[in-house]
PDB file of C-alpha atoms in Angstrom:
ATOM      1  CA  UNK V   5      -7.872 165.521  88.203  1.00 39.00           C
ATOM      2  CA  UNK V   6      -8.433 169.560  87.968  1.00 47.00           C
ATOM      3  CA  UNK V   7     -10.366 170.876  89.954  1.00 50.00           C
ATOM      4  CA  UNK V   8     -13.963 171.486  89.462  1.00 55.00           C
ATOM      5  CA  UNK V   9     -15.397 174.911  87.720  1.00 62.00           C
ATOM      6  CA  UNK V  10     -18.137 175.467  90.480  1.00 70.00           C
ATOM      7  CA  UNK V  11     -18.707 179.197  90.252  1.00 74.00           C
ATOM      8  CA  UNK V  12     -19.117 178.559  86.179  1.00 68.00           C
ATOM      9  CA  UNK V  13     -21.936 175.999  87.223  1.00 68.00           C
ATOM     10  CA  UNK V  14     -23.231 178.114  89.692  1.00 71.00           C
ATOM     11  CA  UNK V  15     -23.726 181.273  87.022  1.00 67.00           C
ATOM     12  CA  UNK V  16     -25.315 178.706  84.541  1.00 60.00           C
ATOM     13  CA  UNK V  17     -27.976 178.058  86.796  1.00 59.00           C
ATOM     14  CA  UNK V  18     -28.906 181.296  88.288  1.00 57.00           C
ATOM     15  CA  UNK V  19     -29.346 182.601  84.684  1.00 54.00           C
ATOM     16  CA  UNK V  20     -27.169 185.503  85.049  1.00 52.00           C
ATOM     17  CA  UNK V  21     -26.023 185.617  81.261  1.00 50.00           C
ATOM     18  CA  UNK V  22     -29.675 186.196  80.633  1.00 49.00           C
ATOM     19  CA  UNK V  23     -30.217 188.270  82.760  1.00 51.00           C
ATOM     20  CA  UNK V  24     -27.865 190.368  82.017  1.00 63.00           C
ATOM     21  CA  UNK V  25     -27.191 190.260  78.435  1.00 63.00           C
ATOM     22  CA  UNK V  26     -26.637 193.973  77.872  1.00 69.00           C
ATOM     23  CA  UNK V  27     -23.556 193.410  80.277  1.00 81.00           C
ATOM     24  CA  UNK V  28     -22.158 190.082  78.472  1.00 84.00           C
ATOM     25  CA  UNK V  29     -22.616 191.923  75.073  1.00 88.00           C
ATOM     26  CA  UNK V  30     -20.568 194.454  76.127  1.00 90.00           C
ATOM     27  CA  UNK V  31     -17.893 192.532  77.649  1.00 91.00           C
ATOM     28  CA  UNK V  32     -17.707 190.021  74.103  1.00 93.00           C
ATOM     29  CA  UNK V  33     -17.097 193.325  72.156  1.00 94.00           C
ATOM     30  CA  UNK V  34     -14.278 194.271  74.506  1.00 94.00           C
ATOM     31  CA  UNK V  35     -12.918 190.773  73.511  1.00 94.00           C
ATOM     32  CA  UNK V  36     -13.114 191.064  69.642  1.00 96.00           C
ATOM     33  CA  UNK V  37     -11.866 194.292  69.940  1.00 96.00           C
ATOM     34  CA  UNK V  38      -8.906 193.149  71.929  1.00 95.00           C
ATOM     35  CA  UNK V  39      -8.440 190.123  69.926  1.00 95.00           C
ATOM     36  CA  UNK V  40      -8.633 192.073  66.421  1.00 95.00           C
ATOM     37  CA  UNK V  41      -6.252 194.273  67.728  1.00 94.00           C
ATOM     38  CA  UNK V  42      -3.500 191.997  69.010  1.00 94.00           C
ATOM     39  CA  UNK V  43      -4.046 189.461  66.734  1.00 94.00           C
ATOM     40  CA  UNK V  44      -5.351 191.106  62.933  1.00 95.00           C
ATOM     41  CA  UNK V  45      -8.871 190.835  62.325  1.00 95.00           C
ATOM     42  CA  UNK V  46      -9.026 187.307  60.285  1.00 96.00           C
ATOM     43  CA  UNK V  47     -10.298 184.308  62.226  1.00 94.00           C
ATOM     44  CA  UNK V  48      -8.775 182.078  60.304  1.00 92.00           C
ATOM     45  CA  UNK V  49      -5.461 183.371  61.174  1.00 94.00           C
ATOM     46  CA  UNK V  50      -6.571 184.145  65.179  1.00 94.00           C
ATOM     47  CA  UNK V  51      -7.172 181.857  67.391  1.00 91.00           C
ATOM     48  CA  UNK V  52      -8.316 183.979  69.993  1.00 93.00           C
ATOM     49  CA  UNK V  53     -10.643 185.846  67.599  1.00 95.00           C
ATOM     50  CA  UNK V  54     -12.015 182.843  66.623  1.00 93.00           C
ATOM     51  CA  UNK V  55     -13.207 181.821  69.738  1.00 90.00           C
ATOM     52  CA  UNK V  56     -14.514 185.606  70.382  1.00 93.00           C
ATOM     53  CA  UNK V  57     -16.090 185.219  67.536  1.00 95.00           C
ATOM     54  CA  UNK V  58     -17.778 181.543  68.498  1.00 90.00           C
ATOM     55  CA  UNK V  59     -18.745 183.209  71.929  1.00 89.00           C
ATOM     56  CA  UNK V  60     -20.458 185.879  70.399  1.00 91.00           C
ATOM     57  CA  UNK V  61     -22.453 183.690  68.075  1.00 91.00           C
ATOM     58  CA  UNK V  62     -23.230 181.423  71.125  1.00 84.00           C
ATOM     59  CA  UNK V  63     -25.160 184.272  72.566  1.00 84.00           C
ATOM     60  CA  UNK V  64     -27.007 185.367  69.073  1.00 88.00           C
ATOM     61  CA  UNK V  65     -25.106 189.100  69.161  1.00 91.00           C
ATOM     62  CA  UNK V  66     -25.852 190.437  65.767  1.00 93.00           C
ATOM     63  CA  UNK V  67     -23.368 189.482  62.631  1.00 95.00           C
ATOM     64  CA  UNK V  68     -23.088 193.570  62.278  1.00 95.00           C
ATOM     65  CA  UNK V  69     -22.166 194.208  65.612  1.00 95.00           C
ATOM     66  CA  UNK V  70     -19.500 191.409  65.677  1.00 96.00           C
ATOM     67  CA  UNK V  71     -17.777 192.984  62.317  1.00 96.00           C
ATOM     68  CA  UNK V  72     -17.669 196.573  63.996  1.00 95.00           C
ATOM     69  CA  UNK V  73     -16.217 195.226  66.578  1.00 95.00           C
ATOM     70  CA  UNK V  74     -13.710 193.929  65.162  1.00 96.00           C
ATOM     71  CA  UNK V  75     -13.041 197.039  62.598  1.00 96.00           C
ATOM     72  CA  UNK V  76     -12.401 199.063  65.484  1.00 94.00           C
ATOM     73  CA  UNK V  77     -10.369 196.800  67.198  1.00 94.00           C
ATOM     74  CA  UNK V  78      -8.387 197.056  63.825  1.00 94.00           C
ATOM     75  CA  UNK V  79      -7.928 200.442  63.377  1.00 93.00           C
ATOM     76  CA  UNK V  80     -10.269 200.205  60.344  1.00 94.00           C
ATOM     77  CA  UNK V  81     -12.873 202.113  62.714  1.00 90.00           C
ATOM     78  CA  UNK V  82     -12.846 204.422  65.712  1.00 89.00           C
ATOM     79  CA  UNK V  83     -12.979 202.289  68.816  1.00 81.00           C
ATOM     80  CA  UNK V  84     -11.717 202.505  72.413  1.00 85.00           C
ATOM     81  CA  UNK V  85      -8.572 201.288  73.423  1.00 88.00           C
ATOM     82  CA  UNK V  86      -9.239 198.750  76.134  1.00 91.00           C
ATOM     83  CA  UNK V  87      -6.236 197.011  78.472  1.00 91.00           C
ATOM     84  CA  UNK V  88      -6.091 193.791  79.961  1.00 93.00           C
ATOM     85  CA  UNK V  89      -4.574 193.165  83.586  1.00 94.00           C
ATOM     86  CA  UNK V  90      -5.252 190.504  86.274  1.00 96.00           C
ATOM     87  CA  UNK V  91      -6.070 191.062  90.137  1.00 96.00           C
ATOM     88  CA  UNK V  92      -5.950 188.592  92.736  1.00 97.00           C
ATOM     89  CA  UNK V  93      -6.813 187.812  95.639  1.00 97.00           C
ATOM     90  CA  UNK V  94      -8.688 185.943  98.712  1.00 97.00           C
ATOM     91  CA  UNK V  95     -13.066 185.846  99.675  1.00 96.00           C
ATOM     92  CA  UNK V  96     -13.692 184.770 102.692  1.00 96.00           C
ATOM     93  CA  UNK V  97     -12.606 181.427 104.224  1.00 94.00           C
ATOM     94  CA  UNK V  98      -8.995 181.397 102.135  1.00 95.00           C
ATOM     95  CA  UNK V  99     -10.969 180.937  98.844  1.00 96.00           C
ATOM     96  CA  UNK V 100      -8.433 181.999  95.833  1.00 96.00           C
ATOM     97  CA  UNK V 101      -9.816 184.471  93.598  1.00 97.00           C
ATOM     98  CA  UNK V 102      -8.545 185.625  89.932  1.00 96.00           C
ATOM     99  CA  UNK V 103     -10.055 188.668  88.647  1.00 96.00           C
ATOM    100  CA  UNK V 104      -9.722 189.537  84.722  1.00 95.00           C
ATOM    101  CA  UNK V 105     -10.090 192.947  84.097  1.00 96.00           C
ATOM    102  CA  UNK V 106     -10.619 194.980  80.245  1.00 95.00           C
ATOM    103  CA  UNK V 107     -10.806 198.710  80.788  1.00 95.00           C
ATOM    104  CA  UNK V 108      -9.999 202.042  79.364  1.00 93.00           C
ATOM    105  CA  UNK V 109      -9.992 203.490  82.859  1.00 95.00           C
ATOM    106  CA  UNK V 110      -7.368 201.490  84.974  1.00 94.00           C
ATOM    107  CA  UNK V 111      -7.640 204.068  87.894  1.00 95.00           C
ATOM    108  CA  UNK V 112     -11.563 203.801  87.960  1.00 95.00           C
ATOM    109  CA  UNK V 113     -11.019 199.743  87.410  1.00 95.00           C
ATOM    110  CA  UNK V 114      -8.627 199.341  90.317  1.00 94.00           C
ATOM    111  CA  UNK V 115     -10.665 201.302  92.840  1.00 95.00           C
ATOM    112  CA  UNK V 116     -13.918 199.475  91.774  1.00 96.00           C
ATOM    113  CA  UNK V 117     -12.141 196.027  92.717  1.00 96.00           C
ATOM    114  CA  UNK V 118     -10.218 197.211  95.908  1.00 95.00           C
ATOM    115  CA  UNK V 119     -13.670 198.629  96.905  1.00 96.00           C
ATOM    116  CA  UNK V 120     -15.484 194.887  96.500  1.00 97.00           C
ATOM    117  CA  UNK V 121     -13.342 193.122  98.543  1.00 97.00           C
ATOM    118  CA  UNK V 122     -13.075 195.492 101.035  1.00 96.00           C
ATOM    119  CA  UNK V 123     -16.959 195.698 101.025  1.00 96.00           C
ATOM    120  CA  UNK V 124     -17.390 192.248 100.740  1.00 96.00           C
ATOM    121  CA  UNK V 125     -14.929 190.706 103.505  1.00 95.00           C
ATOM    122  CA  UNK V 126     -12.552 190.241 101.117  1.00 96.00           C
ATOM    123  CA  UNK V 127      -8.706 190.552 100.598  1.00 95.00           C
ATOM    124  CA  UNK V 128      -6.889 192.105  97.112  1.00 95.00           C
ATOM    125  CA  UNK V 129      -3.322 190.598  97.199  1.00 94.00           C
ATOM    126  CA  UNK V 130      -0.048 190.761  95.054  1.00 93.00           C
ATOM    127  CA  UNK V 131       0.716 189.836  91.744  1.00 93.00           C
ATOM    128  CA  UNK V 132       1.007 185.960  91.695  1.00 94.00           C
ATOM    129  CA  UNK V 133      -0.441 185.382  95.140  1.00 96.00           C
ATOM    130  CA  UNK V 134      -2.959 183.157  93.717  1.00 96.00           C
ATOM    131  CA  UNK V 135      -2.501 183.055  90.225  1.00 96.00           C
ATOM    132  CA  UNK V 136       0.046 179.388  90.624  1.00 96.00           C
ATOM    133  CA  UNK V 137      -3.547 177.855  91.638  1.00 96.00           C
ATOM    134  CA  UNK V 138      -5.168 177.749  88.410  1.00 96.00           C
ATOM    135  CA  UNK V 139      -4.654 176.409  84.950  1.00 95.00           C
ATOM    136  CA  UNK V 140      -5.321 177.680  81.652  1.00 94.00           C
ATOM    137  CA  UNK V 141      -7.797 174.746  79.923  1.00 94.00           C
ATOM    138  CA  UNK V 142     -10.610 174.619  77.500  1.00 94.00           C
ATOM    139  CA  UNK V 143     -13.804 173.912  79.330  1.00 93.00           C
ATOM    140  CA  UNK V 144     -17.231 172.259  77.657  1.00 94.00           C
ATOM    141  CA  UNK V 145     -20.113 171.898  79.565  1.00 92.00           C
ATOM    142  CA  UNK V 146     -22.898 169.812  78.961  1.00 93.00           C
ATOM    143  CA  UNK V 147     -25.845 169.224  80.504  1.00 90.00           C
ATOM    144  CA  UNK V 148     -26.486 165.909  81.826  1.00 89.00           C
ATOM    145  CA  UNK V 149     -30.499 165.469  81.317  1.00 90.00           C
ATOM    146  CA  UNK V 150     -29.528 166.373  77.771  1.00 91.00           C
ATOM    147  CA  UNK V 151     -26.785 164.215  76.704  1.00 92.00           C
ATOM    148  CA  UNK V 152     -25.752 160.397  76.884  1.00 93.00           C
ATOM    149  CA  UNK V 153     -22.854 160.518  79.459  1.00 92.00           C
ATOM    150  CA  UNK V 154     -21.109 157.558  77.648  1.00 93.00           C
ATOM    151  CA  UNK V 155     -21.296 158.821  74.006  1.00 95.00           C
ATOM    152  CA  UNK V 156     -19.831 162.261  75.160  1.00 95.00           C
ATOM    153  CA  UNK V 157     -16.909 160.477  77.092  1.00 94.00           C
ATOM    154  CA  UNK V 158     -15.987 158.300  74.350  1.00 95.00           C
ATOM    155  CA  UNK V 159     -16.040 161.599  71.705  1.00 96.00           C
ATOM    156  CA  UNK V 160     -13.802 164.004  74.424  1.00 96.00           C
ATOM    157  CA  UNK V 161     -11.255 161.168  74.775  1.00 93.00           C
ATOM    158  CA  UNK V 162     -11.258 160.207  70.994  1.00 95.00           C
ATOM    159  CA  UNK V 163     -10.753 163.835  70.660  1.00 96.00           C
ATOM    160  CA  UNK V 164      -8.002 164.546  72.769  1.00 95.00           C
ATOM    161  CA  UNK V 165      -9.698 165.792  75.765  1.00 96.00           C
ATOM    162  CA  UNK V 166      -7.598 165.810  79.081  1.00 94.00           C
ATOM    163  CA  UNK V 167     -10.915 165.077  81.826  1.00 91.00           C
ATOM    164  CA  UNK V 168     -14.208 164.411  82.308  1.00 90.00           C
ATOM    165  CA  UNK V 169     -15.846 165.817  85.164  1.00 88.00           C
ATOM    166  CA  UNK V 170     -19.477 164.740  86.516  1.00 86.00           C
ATOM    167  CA  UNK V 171     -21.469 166.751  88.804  1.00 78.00           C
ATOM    168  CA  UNK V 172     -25.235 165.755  89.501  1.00 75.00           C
ATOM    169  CA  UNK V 173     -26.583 167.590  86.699  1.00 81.00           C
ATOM    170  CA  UNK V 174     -23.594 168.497  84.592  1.00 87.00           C
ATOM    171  CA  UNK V 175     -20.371 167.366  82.619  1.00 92.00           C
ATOM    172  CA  UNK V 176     -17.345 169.013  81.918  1.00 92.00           C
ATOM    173  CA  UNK V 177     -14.770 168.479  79.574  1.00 95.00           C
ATOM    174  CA  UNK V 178     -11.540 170.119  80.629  1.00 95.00           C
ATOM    175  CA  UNK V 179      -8.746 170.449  77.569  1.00 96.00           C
ATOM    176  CA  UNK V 180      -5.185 171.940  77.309  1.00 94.00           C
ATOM    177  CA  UNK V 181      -5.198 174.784  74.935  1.00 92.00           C
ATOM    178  CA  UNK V 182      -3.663 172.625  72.322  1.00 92.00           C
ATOM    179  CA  UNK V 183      -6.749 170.607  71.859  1.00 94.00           C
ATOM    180  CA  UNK V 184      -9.523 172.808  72.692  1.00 94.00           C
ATOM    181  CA  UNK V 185     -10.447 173.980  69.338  1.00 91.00           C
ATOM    182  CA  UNK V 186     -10.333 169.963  68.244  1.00 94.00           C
ATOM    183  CA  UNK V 187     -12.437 168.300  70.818  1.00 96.00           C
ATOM    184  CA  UNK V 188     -15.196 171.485  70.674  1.00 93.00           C
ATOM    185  CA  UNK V 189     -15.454 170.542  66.702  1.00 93.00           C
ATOM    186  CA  UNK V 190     -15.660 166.583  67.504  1.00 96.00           C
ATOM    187  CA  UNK V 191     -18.906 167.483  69.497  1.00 96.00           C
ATOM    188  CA  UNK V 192     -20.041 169.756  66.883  1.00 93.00           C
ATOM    189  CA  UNK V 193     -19.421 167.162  63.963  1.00 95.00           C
ATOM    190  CA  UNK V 194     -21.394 164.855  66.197  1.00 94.00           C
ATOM    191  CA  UNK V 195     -24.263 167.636  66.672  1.00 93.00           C
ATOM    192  CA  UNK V 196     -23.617 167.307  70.367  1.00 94.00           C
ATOM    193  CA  UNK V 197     -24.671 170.334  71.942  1.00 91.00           C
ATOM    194  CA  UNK V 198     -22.985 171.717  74.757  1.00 91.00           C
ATOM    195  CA  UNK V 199     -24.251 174.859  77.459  1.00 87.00           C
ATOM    196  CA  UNK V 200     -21.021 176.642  77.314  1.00 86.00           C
ATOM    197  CA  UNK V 201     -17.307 176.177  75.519  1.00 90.00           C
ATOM    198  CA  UNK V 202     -14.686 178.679  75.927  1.00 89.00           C
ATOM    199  CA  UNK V 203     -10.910 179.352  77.856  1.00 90.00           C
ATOM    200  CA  UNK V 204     -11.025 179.220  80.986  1.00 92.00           C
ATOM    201  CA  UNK V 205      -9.168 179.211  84.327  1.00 93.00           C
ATOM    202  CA  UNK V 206      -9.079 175.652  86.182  1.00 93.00           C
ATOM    203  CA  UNK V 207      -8.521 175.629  89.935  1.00 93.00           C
ATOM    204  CA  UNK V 208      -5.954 172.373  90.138  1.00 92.00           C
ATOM    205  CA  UNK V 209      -7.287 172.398  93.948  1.00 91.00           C
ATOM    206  CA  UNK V 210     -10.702 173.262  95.529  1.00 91.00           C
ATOM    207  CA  UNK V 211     -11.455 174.680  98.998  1.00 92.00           C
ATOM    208  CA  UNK V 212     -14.880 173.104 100.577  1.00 92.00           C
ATOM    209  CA  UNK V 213     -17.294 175.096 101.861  1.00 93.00           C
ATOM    210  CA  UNK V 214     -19.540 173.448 104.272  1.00 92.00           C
ATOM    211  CA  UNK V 215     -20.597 176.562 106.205  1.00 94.00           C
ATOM    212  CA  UNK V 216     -23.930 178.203 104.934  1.00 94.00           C
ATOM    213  CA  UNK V 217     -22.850 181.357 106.251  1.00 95.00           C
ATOM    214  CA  UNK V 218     -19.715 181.621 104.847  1.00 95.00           C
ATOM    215  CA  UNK V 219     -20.800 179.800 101.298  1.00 93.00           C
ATOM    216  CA  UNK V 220     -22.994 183.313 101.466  1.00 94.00           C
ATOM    217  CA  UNK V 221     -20.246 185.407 101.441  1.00 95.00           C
ATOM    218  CA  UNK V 222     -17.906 184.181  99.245  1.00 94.00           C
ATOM    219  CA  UNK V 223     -21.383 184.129  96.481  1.00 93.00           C
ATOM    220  CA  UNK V 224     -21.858 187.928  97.340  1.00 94.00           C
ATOM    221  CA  UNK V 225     -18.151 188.640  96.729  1.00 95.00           C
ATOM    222  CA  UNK V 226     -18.374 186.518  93.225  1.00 94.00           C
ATOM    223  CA  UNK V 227     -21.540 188.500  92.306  1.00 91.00           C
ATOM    224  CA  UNK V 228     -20.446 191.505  93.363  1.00 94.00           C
ATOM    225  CA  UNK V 229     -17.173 191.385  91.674  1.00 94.00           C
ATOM    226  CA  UNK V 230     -18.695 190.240  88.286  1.00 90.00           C
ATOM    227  CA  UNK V 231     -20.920 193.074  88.477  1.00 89.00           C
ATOM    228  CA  UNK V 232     -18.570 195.255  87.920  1.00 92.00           C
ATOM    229  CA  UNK V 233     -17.955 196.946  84.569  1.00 90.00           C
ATOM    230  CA  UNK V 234     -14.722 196.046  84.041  1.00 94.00           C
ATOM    231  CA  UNK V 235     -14.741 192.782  84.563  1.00 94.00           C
ATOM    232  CA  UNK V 236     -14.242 190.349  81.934  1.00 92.00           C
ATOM    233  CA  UNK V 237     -14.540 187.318  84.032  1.00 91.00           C
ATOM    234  CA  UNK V 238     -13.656 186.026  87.583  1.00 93.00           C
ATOM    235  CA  UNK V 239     -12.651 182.751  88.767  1.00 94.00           C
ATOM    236  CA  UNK V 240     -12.557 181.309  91.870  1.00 95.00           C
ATOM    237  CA  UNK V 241     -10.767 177.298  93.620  1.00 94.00           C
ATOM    238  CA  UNK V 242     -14.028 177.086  95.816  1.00 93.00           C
ATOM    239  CA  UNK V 243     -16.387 174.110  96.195  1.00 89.00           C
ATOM    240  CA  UNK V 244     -19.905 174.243  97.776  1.00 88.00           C
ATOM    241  CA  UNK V 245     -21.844 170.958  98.467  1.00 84.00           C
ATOM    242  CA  UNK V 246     -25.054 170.853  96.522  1.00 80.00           C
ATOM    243  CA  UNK V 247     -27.115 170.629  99.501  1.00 86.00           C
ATOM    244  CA  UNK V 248     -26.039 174.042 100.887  1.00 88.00           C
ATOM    245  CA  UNK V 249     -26.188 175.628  97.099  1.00 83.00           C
ATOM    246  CA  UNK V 250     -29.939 174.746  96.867  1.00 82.00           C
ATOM    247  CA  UNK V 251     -30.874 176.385  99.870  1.00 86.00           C
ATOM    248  CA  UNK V 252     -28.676 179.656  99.585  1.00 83.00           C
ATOM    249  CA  UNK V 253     -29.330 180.329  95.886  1.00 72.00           C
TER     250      UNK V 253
END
C-alpha cells in the first residue's frame, strides 16, 4: 500500500484553496500555460491540458480566462514564459519534502525556497535526495460523510484503480497514470462526486509524527513553503495522528 497523502488532507480541511483563491488561480494559469505550450493547445490531444483544464473548472475560474491562458501558452498571445524545476529536501524530524516550482525568475525562486527552510528548521538537499520516495499516481478524494464507502470501492476497482485508502473522514483512490483519466470518468458517469482529483506525488513510505512540537514545525515549513509564489505544489512522506492534528490546527 502507498503511502497516505496527509498534507493533501490536511490543506482540504484548513480551507486554504479558499482562502486563497487569488493564489491557486494564478498557479492553474501557470499550468495551462505550461501545458499549451509543451503540449499544443487541444485537450483532446493533451493529456496534461486536459487535466489543467478539469482543475480549473473544479475551482469555477472563468471559461475566458482558461482560453487566454492557454493562447498565450501557445504563442497565439503574449504570455510569460514560465519553467518548471523540482527542489528537495528534509523539515524537521527527517520528513522528505518535494518542492515543484513554475517561475520566470529562477534566481528569485531559488532564494525564496533556500530562505524557507533555512527559516523554518529546515534542510534544501541535492537533486534526487528525496525524490526515489514518492510516486507519480492519480489521487481522488472523497469525503466519507458524503459517499457510500462500498459503492465507491467497487467503482475504483471496476475501474482500474490501484488502492483505496480510508482515513476517519476521508477516502482516497490512488491510480497509476495509465488509469487515472478512466477511473475519474467511472465516478463521474456514476455522478459520484469527489473533493479533489488530480496528479499527484505518493509517498510509498510515511514518517510518524507523534511529537506536538515537532508536528508544529514541519506544518509551518509546509505552509510556509506553499506560500510562496512560485510554488506550484509541495509534497511531503509525513504522517500526523489525528489526535495531535486536532489540537495543533
Amino acid at each position: 500500500m502507498s503511502g497516505h497523502s496527509k498534507w493533501h488532507s490536511i490543506r482540504h480541511k484548513k480551507g486554504a484553496v479558499d482562502a486563497k483563491r487569488g493564489k491557486i488561480f494564478s498557479r492553474l494559469i501557470k499550468e495551462l500555460m505550461v501545458a499549451a505550450r509543451m503540449g499544443g493547445g487541444d485537450p483532446s490531444a493533451n493529456p496534461r491540458l486536459r487535466q489543467a483544464v478539469a482543475s480549473a473548472k473544479a475551482e469555477n475560474m472563468p471559461k475566458d480566462n482558461i482560453e487566454r491562458a492557454i493562447k498565450r501558452g501557445t504563442g497565439e498571445l503574449d504570455g510569460v514564459n514560465y519553467e518548471e524545476f523540482i527542489y528537495e529536501g528534509y523539515a524537521p524530524g527527517g520528513v522528505a519534502v518535494l518542492v515543484e516550482i513554475m517561475t520566470d525568475n529562477r534566481n528569485r525562486a531559488a532564494a525564496d525556497v533556500r530562505y524557507i527552510f533555512s527559516k523554518q528548521g529546515g534542510n534544501l538537499g541535492e537533486a534526487g535526495c528525496v525524490a526515489w520516495m514518492f510516486d507519480k499516481k492519480g489521487l481522488i478524494v472523497f469525503e466519507q460523510e458524503l459517499v457510500n464507502e462500498d459503492e465507491i470501492l467497487e467503482v475504483a476497482l471496476e475501474a482500474g484503480a490501484e488502492d483505496v485508502v480510508a482515513s476517519e473522514d476521508q477516502l482516497e483512490i490512488h491510480t497509476d497514470l495509465a488509469a487515472f483519466e478512466s477511473v475519474k470518468q467511472a465516478f463521474d458517469d456514476q455522478e459520484l462526486r469527489y473533493a479533489m482529483a488530480e496528479i499527484t506525488m505518493l509517498p510509498k513510505n510515511t514518517v510518524e509524527i507523534d511529537d506536538e512540537s515537532l508536528a508544529v514545525q514541519v506544518l509551518k515549513l509546509m505552509e510556509a513553503i506553499e506560500d510562496s509564489d512560485d510554488v506550484q505544489k509541495v509534497y511531503a512522506n509525513f504522517d500526523i495522528p489525528d489526535k495531535i492534528l486536532q489540537r495543533i490546527t
